[in-house]
Amino acid sequence: MRQRIKNSAQGSVRETVSFSEFAALTIPLPDTDKQTAIARYLNALREEIDLLGHSVTALKTQKRGLMQKLLTGEWRLLVPAETDV
């Protein structure tokens, strides 16, 4: 495709393609079934990304709450005593 546009381009400094040359270009497209399958796949990926984004938001909120409880001393962590070997 690029080569065909390059061959159709005219001009020395700024190459241009006439509308008739551009309109004559054929763009290969997959059949409708393949396009539908691709669209479904991309939509599924978009939904998964949205769900992961919601999970990240929920985990950040949970982390903020846990850090608040730890920093205020409301919750304490038990640290196991180190044993000498």
Short mmCIF file of C-alpha atoms in Angstrom, two decimals:
data_model
loop_
_atom_site.label_atom_id
_atom_site.label_comp_id
_atom_site.label_asym_id
_atom_site.label_seq_id
_atom_site.Cartn_x
_atom_site.Cartn_y
_atom_site.Cartn_z
CA MET A 1 0.00 0.00 0.00
CA ARG A 2 2.78 2.42 0.93
CA GLN A 3 4.61 1.64 -2.27
CA ARG A 4 1.49 2.26 -4.36
CA ILE A 5 0.90 5.63 -2.66
CA LYS A 6 4.56 6.50 -3.15
CA ASN A 7 4.30 5.61 -6.84
CA SER A 8 1.16 7.76 -7.18
CA ALA A 9 2.67 10.75 -5.37
CA GLN A 10 3.70 13.76 -7.42
CA GLY A 11 5.84 16.76 -6.55
CA SER A 12 9.44 17.43 -5.74
CA VAL A 13 9.39 18.90 -2.24
CA ARG A 14 5.97 18.00 -0.91
CA GLU A 15 4.58 14.96 -2.61
CA THR A 16 0.81 14.81 -2.98
CA VAL A 17 -1.62 12.19 -4.19
CA SER A 18 -4.61 13.30 -6.24
CA PHE A 19 -8.06 12.33 -5.03
CA SER A 20 -8.71 10.16 -8.07
CA GLU A 21 -5.46 8.24 -7.43
CA PHE A 22 -6.29 7.92 -3.74
CA ALA A 23 -9.87 6.81 -4.47
CA ALA A 24 -8.55 4.13 -6.82
CA LEU A 25 -6.60 2.44 -4.01
CA THR A 26 -8.12 -0.79 -2.77
CA ILE A 27 -7.80 -1.59 0.91
CA PRO A 28 -7.97 -5.29 1.72
CA LEU A 29 -10.33 -6.05 4.59
CA PRO A 30 -10.98 -9.35 6.35
CA ASP A 31 -14.41 -10.90 5.79
CA THR A 32 -17.31 -9.92 8.06
CA ASP A 33 -17.05 -13.03 10.25
CA LYS A 34 -13.38 -12.37 10.97
CA GLN A 35 -14.09 -8.68 11.70
CA THR A 36 -16.85 -9.73 14.12
CA ALA A 37 -14.52 -12.18 15.86
CA ILE A 38 -11.83 -9.49 16.19
CA ALA A 39 -14.38 -7.01 17.57
CA ARG A 40 -15.60 -9.53 20.15
CA TYR A 41 -12.04 -10.28 21.22
CA LEU A 42 -11.19 -6.60 21.58
CA ASN A 43 -14.41 -5.96 23.54
CA ALA A 44 -13.57 -8.84 25.89
CA LEU A 45 -10.10 -7.36 26.43
CA ARG A 46 -11.62 -3.93 27.11
CA GLU A 47 -14.00 -5.45 29.69
CA GLU A 48 -11.12 -7.27 31.37
CA ILE A 49 -9.06 -4.07 31.52
CA ASP A 50 -12.04 -2.26 33.07
CA LEU A 51 -12.49 -5.01 35.67
CA LEU A 52 -8.79 -4.94 36.52
CA GLY A 53 -8.98 -1.17 36.86
CA HIS A 54 -11.86 -1.51 39.33
CA SER A 55 -9.86 -4.12 41.26
CA VAL A 56 -6.86 -1.79 41.45
CA THR A 57 -9.07 1.03 42.71
CA ALA A 58 -10.61 -1.23 45.37
CA LEU A 59 -7.20 -2.49 46.50
CA LYS A 60 -5.84 1.06 46.75
CA THR A 61 -8.83 2.04 48.90
CA GLN A 62 -8.31 -1.02 51.07
CA LYS A 63 -4.60 -0.26 51.43
CA ARG A 64 -5.36 3.33 52.44
CA GLY A 65 -7.76 2.10 55.13
CA LEU A 66 -5.30 -0.48 56.44
CA MET A 67 -2.46 2.04 56.55
CA GLN A 68 -4.68 4.47 58.46
CA LYS A 69 -5.46 1.83 61.08
CA LEU A 70 -1.78 0.87 61.39
CA LEU A 71 -0.51 4.46 61.57
CA THR A 72 -3.05 5.50 64.21
CA GLY A 73 -2.14 2.48 66.33
CA GLU A 74 -5.66 1.08 66.18
CA TRP A 75 -4.14 -2.14 64.87
CA ARG A 76 -0.79 -3.58 65.88
CA LEU A 77 1.35 -6.10 64.09
CA LEU A 78 2.80 -8.96 66.08
CA VAL A 79 6.49 -9.24 65.33
CA PRO A 80 7.95 -12.65 66.14
CA ALA A 81 10.90 -12.56 68.49
CA GLU A 82 14.23 -13.35 66.86
CA THR A 83 15.96 -16.42 68.25
CA ASP A 84 19.71 -16.69 68.52
CA VAL A 85 21.18 -19.67 66.74
#
